[in-house]
Amino acid sequence: MQLINIGYGNMVSSERLVAVVSPDSAPIKRMVTDARDRGLLIDATYGRKTRSVVVTDSDHIILSAITPQAIGGHLETEE
């Protein structure tokens, strides 16, 4: 199992990742709101601005304070 750093010491399994996207579009904002309502939202921003949204195969949505490009770079270096 490979763990990917999503910022501030938080890790997620690379096997569970479906997408890492920017939080700016309306569909992503709607997805975050729906996950919050269903109790499937994990906020890993430590109070900072959300810069990326990580979607997992278990329908959990993880908010991160680092950019999608940085998370992608962590993913590439792990492989």
JSON list of C-alpha atoms in Angstrom, two decimals, residues 27-43 53-56 58-63:
[
{"chain": "A", "resi": 27, "resn": "PRO", "atom": "CA", "xyz": [-20.06, 20.74, -9.75]},
{"chain": "A", "resi": 28, "resn": "ILE", "atom": "CA", "xyz": [-17.14, 20.22, -7.36]},
{"chain": "A", "resi": 29, "resn": "LYS", "atom": "CA", "xyz": [-18.62, 22.67, -4.85]},
{"chain": "A", "resi": 30, "resn": "ARG", "atom": "CA", "xyz": [-21.91, 20.76, -5.08]},
{"chain": "A", "resi": 31, "resn": "MET", "atom": "CA", "xyz": [-20.09, 17.46, -4.55]},
{"chain": "A", "resi": 32, "resn": "VAL", "atom": "CA", "xyz": [-18.37, 18.86, -1.43]},
{"chain": "A", "resi": 33, "resn": "THR", "atom": "CA", "xyz": [-21.69, 20.12, -0.05]},
{"chain": "A", "resi": 34, "resn": "ASP", "atom": "CA", "xyz": [-23.36, 16.76, -0.69]},
{"chain": "A", "resi": 35, "resn": "ALA", "atom": "CA", "xyz": [-20.49, 14.92, 1.04]},
{"chain": "A", "resi": 36, "resn": "ARG", "atom": "CA", "xyz": [-20.74, 17.26, 4.04]},
{"chain": "A", "resi": 37, "resn": "ASP", "atom": "CA", "xyz": [-24.47, 16.57, 4.30]},
{"chain": "A", "resi": 38, "resn": "ARG", "atom": "CA", "xyz": [-23.92, 12.79, 4.13]},
{"chain": "A", "resi": 39, "resn": "GLY", "atom": "CA", "xyz": [-21.04, 12.84, 6.63]},
{"chain": "A", "resi": 40, "resn": "LEU", "atom": "CA", "xyz": [-18.44, 11.77, 4.08]},
{"chain": "A", "resi": 41, "resn": "LEU", "atom": "CA", "xyz": [-16.34, 14.95, 4.07]},
{"chain": "A", "resi": 42, "resn": "ILE", "atom": "CA", "xyz": [-12.84, 14.96, 5.57]},
{"chain": "A", "resi": 43, "resn": "ASP", "atom": "CA", "xyz": [-11.31, 18.40, 6.06]},
{"chain": "A", "resi": 53, "resn": "VAL", "atom": "CA", "xyz": [-10.43, 18.20, -3.50]},
{"chain": "A", "resi": 54, "resn": "VAL", "atom": "CA", "xyz": [-9.50, 14.51, -3.34]},
{"chain": "A", "resi": 55, "resn": "VAL", "atom": "CA", "xyz": [-12.19, 12.05, -4.43]},
{"chain": "A", "resi": 56, "resn": "THR", "atom": "CA", "xyz": [-11.90, 8.46, -3.21]},
{"chain": "A", "resi": 58, "resn": "SER", "atom": "CA", "xyz": [-15.49, 5.01, -1.11]},
{"chain": "A", "resi": 59, "resn": "ASP", "atom": "CA", "xyz": [-17.30, 8.31, -1.94]},
{"chain": "A", "resi": 60, "resn": "HIS", "atom": "CA", "xyz": [-15.32, 10.18, 0.71]},
{"chain": "A", "resi": 61, "resn": "ILE", "atom": "CA", "xyz": [-14.28, 13.70, -0.24]},
{"chain": "A", "resi": 62, "resn": "ILE", "atom": "CA", "xyz": [-11.05, 15.04, 1.28]},
{"chain": "A", "resi": 63, "resn": "LEU", "atom": "CA", "xyz": [-10.23, 18.75, 1.30]}
]
